[in-house]
mmCIF file of C-alpha atoms in Angstrom:
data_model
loop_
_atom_site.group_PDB
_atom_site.id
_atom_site.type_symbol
_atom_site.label_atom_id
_atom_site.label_comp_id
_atom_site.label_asym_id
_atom_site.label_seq_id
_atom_site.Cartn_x
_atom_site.Cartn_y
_atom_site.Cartn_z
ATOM 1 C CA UNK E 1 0.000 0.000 0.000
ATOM 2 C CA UNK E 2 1.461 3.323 -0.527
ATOM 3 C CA UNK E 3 1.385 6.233 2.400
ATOM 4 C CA UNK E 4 -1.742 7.811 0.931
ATOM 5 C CA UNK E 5 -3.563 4.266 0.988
ATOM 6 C CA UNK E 6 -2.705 3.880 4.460
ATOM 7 C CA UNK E 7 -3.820 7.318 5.530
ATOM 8 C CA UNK E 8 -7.335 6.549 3.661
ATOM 9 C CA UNK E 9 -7.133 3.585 5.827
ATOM 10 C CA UNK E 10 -6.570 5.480 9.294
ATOM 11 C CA UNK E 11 -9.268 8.449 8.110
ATOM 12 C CA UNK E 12 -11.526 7.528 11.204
ATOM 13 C CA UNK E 13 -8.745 6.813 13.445
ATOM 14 C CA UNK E 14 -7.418 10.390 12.538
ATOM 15 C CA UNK E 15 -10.392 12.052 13.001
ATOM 16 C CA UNK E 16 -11.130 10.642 16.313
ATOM 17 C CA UNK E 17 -7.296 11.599 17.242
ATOM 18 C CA UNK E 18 -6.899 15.347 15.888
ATOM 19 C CA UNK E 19 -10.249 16.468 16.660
ATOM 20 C CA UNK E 20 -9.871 15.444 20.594
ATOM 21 C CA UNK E 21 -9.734 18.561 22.179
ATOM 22 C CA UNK E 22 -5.678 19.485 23.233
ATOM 23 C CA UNK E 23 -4.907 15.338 22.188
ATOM 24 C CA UNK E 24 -2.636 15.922 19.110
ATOM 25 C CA UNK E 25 0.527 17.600 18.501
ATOM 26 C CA UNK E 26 -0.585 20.234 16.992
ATOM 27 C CA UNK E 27 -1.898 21.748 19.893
ATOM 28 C CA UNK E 28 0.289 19.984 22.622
ATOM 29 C CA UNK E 29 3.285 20.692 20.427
ATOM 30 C CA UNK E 30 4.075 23.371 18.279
ATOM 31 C CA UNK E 31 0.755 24.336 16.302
ATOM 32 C CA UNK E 32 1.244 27.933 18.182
ATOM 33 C CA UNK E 33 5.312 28.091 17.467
ATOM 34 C CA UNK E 34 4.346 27.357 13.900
ATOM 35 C CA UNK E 35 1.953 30.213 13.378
ATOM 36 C CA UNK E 36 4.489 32.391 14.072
ATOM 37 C CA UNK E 37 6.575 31.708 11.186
ATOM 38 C CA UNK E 38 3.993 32.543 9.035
ATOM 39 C CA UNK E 39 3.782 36.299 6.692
ATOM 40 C CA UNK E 40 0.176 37.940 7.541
ATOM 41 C CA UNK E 41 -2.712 36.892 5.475
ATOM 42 C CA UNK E 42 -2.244 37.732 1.745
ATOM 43 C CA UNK E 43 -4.652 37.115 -1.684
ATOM 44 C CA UNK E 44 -4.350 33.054 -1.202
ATOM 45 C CA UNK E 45 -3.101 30.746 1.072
ATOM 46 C CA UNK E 46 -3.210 26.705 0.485
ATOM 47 C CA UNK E 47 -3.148 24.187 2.717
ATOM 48 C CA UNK E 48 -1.317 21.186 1.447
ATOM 49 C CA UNK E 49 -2.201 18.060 3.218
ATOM 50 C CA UNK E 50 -5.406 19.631 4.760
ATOM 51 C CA UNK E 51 -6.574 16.350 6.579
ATOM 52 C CA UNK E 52 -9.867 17.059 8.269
ATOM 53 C CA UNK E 53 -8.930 21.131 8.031
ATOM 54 C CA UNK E 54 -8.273 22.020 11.142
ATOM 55 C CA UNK E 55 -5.154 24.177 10.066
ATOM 56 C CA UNK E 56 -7.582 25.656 7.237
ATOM 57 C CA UNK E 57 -10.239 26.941 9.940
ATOM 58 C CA UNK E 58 -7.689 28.169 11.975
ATOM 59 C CA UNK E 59 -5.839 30.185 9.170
ATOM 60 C CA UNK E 60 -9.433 31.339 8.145
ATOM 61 C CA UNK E 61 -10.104 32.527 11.402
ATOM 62 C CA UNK E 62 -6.887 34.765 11.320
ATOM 63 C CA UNK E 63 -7.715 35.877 8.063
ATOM 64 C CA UNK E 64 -6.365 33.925 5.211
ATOM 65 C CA UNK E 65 -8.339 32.964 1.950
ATOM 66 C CA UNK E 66 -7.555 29.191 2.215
ATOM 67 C CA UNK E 67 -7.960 26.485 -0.551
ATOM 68 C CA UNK E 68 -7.616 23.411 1.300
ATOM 69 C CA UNK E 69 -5.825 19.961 -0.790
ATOM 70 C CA UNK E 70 -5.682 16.726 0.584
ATOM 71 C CA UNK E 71 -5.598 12.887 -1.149
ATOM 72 C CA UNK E 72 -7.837 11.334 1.172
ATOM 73 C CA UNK E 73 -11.533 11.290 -0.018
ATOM 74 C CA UNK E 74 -12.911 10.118 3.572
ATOM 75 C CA UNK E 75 -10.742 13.588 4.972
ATOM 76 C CA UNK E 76 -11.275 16.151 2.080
ATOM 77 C CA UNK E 77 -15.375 14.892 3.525
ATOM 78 C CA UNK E 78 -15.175 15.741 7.032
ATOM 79 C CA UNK E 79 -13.204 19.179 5.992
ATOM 80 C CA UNK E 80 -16.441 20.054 3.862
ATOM 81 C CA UNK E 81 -18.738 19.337 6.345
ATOM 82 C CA UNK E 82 -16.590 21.316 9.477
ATOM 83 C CA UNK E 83 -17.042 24.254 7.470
ATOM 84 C CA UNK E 84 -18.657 24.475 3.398
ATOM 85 C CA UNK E 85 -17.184 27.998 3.219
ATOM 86 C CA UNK E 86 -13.724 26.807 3.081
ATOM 87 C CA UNK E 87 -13.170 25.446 -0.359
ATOM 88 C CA UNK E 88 -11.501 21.948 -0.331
ATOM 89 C CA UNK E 89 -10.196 19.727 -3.372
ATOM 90 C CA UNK E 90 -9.233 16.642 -3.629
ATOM 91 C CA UNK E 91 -5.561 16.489 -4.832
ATOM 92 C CA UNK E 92 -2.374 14.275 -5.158
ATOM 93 C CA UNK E 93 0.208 16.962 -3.593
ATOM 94 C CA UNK E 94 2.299 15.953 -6.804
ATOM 95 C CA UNK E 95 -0.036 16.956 -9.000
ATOM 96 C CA UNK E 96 -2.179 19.943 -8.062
ATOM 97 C CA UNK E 97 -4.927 21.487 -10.037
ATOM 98 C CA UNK E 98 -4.071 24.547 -9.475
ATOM 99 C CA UNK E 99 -2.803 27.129 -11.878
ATOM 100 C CA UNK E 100 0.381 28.664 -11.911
ATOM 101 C CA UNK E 101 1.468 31.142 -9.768
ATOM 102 C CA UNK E 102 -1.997 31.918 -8.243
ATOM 103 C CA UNK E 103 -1.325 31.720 -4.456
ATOM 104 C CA UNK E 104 0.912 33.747 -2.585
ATOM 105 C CA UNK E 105 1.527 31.186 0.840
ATOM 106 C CA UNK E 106 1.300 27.350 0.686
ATOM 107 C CA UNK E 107 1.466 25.675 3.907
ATOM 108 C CA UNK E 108 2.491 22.129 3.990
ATOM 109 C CA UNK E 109 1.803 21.393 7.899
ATOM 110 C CA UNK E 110 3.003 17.916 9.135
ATOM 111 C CA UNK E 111 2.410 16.008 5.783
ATOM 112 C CA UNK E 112 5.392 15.885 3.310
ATOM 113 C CA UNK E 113 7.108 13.845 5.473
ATOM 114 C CA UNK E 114 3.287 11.189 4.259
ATOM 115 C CA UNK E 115 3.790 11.922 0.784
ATOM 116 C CA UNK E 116 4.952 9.271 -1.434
ATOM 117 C CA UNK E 117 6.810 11.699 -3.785
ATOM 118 C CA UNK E 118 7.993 14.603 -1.775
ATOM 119 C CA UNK E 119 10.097 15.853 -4.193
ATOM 120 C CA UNK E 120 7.292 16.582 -6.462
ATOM 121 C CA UNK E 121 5.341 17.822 -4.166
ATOM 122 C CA UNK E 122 7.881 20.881 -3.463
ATOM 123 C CA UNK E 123 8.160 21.423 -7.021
ATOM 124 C CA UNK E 124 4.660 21.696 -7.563
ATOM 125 C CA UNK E 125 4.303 24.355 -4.254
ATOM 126 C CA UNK E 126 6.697 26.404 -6.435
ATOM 127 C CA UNK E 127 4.723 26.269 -9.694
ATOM 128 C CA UNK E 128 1.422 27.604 -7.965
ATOM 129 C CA UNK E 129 3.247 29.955 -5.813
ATOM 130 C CA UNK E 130 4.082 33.581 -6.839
ATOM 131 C CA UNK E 131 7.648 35.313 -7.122
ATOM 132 C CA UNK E 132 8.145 36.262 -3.570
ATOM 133 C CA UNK E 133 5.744 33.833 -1.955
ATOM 134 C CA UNK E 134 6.703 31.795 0.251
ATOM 135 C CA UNK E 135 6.543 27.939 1.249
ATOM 136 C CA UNK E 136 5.813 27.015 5.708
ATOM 137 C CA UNK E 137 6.386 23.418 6.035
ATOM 138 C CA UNK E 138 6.887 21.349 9.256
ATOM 139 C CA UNK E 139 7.865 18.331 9.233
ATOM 140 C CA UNK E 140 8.640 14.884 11.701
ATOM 141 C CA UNK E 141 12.258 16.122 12.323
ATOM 142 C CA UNK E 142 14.790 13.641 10.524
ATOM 143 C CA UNK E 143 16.597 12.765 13.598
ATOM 144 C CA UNK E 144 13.311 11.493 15.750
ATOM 145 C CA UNK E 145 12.446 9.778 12.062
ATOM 146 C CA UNK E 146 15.694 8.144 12.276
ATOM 147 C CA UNK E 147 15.697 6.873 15.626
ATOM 148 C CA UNK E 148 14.280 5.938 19.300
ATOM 149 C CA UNK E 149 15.231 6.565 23.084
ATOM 150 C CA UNK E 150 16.507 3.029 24.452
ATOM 151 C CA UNK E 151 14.561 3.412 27.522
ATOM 152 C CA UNK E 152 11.943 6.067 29.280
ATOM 153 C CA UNK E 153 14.247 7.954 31.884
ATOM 154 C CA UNK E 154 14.732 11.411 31.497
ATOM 155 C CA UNK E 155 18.589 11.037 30.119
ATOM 156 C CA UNK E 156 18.339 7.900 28.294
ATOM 157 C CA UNK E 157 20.174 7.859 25.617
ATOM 158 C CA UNK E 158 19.114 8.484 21.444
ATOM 159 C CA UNK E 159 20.025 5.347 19.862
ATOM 160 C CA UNK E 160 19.763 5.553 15.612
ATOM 161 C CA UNK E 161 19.948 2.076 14.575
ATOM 162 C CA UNK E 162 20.906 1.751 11.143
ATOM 163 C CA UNK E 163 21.668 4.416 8.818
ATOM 164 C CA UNK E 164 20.537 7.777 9.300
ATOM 165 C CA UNK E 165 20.925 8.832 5.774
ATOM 166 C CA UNK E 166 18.681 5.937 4.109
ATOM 167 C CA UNK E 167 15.252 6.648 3.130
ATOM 168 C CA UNK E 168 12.361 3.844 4.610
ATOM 169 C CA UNK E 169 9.109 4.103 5.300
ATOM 170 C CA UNK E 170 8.372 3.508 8.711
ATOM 171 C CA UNK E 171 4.596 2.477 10.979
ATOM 172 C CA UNK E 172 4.522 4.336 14.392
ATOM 173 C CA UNK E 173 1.281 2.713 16.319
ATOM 174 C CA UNK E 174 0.217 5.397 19.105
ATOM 175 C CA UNK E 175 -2.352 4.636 22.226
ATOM 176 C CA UNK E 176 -2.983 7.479 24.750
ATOM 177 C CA UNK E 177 -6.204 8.396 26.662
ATOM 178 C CA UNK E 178 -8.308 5.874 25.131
ATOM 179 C CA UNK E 179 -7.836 7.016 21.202
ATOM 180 C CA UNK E 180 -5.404 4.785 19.206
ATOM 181 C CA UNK E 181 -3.420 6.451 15.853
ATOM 182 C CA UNK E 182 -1.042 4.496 13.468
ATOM 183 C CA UNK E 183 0.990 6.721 11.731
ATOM 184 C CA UNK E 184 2.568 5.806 8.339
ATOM 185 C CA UNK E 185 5.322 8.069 7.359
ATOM 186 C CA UNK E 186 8.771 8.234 5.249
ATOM 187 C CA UNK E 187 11.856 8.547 7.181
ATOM 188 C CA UNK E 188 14.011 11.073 5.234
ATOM 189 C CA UNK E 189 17.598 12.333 5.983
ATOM 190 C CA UNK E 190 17.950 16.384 6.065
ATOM 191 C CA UNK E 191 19.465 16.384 2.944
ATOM 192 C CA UNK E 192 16.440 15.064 1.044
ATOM 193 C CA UNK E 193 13.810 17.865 1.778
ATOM 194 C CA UNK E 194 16.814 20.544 1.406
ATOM 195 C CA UNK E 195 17.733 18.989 -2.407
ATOM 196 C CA UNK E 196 13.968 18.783 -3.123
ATOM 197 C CA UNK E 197 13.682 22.634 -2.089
ATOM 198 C CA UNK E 198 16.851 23.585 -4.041
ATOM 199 C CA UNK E 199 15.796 21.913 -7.004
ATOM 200 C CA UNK E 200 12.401 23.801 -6.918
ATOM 201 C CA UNK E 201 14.418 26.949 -6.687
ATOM 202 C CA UNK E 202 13.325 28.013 -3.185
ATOM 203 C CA UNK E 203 15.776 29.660 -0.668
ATOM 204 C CA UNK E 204 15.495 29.184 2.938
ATOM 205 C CA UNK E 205 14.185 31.971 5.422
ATOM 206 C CA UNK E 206 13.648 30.689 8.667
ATOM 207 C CA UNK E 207 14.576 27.247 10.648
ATOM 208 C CA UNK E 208 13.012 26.054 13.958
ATOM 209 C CA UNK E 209 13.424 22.971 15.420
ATOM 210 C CA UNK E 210 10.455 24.055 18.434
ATOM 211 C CA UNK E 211 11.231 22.140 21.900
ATOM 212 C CA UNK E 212 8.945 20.043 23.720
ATOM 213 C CA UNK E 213 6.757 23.026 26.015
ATOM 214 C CA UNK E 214 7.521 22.531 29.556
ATOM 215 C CA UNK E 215 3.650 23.300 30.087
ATOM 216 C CA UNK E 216 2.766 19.878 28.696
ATOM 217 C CA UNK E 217 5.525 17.992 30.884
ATOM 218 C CA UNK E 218 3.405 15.398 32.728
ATOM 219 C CA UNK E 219 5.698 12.657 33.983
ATOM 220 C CA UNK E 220 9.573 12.272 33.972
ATOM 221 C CA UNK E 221 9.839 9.964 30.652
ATOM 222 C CA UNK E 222 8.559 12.834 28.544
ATOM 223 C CA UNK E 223 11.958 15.009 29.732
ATOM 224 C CA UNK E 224 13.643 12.724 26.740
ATOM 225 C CA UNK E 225 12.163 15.007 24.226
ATOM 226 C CA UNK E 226 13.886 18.025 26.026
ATOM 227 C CA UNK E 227 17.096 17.121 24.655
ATOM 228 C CA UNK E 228 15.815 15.963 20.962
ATOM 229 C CA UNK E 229 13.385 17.838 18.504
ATOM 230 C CA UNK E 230 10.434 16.431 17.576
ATOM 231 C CA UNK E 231 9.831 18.442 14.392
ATOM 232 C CA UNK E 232 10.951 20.657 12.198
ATOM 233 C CA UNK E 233 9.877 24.174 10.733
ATOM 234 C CA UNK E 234 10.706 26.130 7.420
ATOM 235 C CA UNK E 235 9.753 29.072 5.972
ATOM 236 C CA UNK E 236 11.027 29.141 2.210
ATOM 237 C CA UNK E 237 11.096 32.125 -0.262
ATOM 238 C CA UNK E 238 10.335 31.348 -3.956
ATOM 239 C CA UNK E 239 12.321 34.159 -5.464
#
């Protein structure tokens, strides 16, 4: 099955997860340390990997004209009914039907990292973006992709087993407070997602790797991800 597949597959399991009020990482995480790498609300923005369109209601709600995307039929649905204003399509990230240069933002928040062909992706966020638009992507960071933590005290230590620099795709079943999540993603060294932006002729702006809030530091074990990013922000110009 490719990633897309999979994600079809996981559509209820997804909606049950993100839509939990505070349960994801987009609001335990870094959904608030993202918005602040983005420029103000311009004449389009689009949402790359909408999923169930949370990101596109929030970005709404500060302002933006959004055009949500997303492969999943089952998500691109529960979008569309969470709010019929916001216009959703139904597109392969690769392959957008969108016209050229007709958006001035695209936001690709937490998905490249489930797209099958990420370098085409990236090229085709250039082709619909304007000269001086810009590109916001976050992204499973590389080196959390690549490994795990060989136990749960708070200094154990980051153990990559393998090679860092191969590609794989990789199944990360999650349980907590009742709601279970399988995530299928593509492990992907640094190097991959910078090539893929160079090629598309973007330059980089901005580069966060956003810690682990101390606010949502429950129980000792979560102190590991104090020491080791858990994602990864951009914000890329296309000159």
């Amino acid at each position: 099955m490719t990633m897309r597949e999979r994600w079809e597959d996981q559509a209820g399991q997804w909606l049950a997860w993100a839509r939990a009020p505070g349960h994801d990482s987009f609001w335990r995480h870094h959904g608030e340390q993202f918005s602040r790498l983005l420029p103000p609300p311009g004449e389009l923005t689009l949402d790359i990997g909408c999923g169930e369109g949370r990101l596109s209601r929030q970005l709404k709600s500060g302002g933006h004209r959004v055009i949500g995307l997303d492969a999943s039929p089952s998500l691109i649905a529960a979008a569309r009914q969470s709010d019929p204003t916001i216009a959703v399509i139904r597109a392969d990230a690769a392959s957008l039907p969108l016209a050229d240069a007709c958006a001035d933002l695209a936001i690709a928040f937490m998905s490249l990292q489930d797209v099958d062909a990420m370098p085409a992706a990236v090229r085709e966020a250039a082709r619909v973006l304007q000269p001086g638009g810009r590109l916001c992507m976050a992204i499973v960071h590389p080196l959390n992709s690549a490994g795990r933590f060989a136990g749960l005290a708070a200094d154990a230590p980051f153990v990559i087993q393998g090679s860092y620099l191969d590609s794989f795709t990789y199944s990360d079943p999650v349980e907590r407070d009742g709601l279970s999540m399988t995530f299928h993603s593509a492990h992907r060294p640094l190097q991959s997602y910078f090539a893929a932006l160079e090629q598309a002729g973007f330059l980089i702006e901005a580069l966060r790797e956003p810690s682990t809030p101390e606010a949502i530091i429950t129980r000792d074990s979560s102190r590991r991800w104090l020491r080791v990013p858990l994602f990864l922000h951009l914000r890329c110009l296309r000159p």
